[in-house]
């Protein structure tokens, strides 16, 4: 039911959290998951452990550019008495099985190339005399087992100056990951290095927590889109793109973005479309006390509660369900909309996306004195500086969007504070 009671910030936060609790619980229980191609998985939350299907490395390979040898052949090598070995083969990092290495010979080998049977060590090229790696390995250099390719130069040899033990510079199959190993744990927020590990194991897709689907509706007949030409009395819509970006940063998926005028029938139609495709609908505008408040006009008397929250900016708020879908209504002023998202929606939306909790509230020291009207909690835009200081930027007006762009925190001023001196320790919320 509609209402006008004034409530605290904490009470409204609790009501929004309760509204979105089913989405958060679904993410926690992993009841909403989907397969995501690795190329699209950056930032997604892993649903369940990712188990390696294969060994990494897949096969025994060289850790260095150098010469594959039998360790026993070079056990006595030194700079004063190098061991001379005929170069019997060249092994590039390419498909194929290299020929078996005969005693008393070496194979020129590239990093990542398969170590031939018979060899148990690799001598880096810098530990040899006469070794050279100029030129590109021939694509036909490695063939089926037993078909030894000719080495560069029929009589080429290499002198080894450093003894090597069995296993030196040889990466054994499965030395990094064995089949069945837990490669990444449940809940991992996938970063590029996680995707690299998955790809190295041949994983083409991962099971991820399904992102909350969110519709963003921006209302007001005065609005035109960025890049359009405004007419008399029109302003650019700063909310549709900004709230959509905030949703995506919090792990949500924007499935519908719409700009509506103040026509009730049009807004009701767009809202019906939004509730059919989204898990959550976020509106901006149309919730204040004036005329032409289309959101209140359409949703008043439904399952949406409208109220005044004791904070500035962002006082007019609404929450509830429409056609079984949670709906949050924010004020239309751009700063009010951004502050509303930061205070009420960011954290529960992150939980609904499966993202880990992040503590964004901390303390800072005021760089300059400030004053605040009594009786209402103020959330002032602030810019942090050196030494843990913070300075208020812009005024308290909800239309001052340029100051929001310069801010990286909200300075939380309690309702009973009218003045703070410079040097006061205050609570801030990171944006």
mmCIF file of C-alpha atoms in Angstrom, residues 40-46 188-192 194-195 208-209 211 248-249 251 353 355:
data_model
loop_
_atom_site.group_PDB
_atom_site.id
_atom_site.type_symbol
_atom_site.label_atom_id
_atom_site.label_comp_id
_atom_site.label_asym_id
_atom_site.label_seq_id
_atom_site.Cartn_x
_atom_site.Cartn_y
_atom_site.Cartn_z
ATOM 1 C CA UNK A 40 32.397 -14.176 -21.768
ATOM 2 C CA UNK A 41 33.240 -15.229 -18.220
ATOM 3 C CA UNK A 42 35.307 -12.274 -16.994
ATOM 4 C CA UNK A 43 33.851 -11.020 -13.714
ATOM 5 C CA UNK A 44 31.397 -13.898 -13.384
ATOM 6 C CA UNK A 45 31.114 -15.874 -10.148
ATOM 7 C CA UNK A 46 32.004 -19.551 -10.315
ATOM 8 C CA UNK A 188 35.776 -17.328 -7.414
ATOM 9 C CA UNK A 189 35.162 -14.014 -9.159
ATOM 10 C CA UNK A 190 36.785 -14.818 -12.462
ATOM 11 C CA UNK A 191 39.723 -12.589 -13.371
ATOM 12 C CA UNK A 192 42.010 -12.888 -16.424
ATOM 13 C CA UNK A 194 41.699 -17.507 -13.604
ATOM 14 C CA UNK A 195 40.560 -17.693 -17.225
ATOM 15 C CA UNK A 208 28.524 -19.483 -13.143
ATOM 16 C CA UNK A 209 25.963 -17.889 -10.869
ATOM 17 C CA UNK A 211 23.371 -12.620 -12.912
ATOM 18 C CA UNK A 248 26.472 -3.936 -14.298
ATOM 19 C CA UNK A 249 29.269 -2.969 -11.914
ATOM 20 C CA UNK A 251 27.122 -7.883 -11.090
ATOM 21 C CA UNK A 353 25.091 -11.873 -8.179
ATOM 22 C CA UNK A 355 29.804 -11.528 -5.326
#
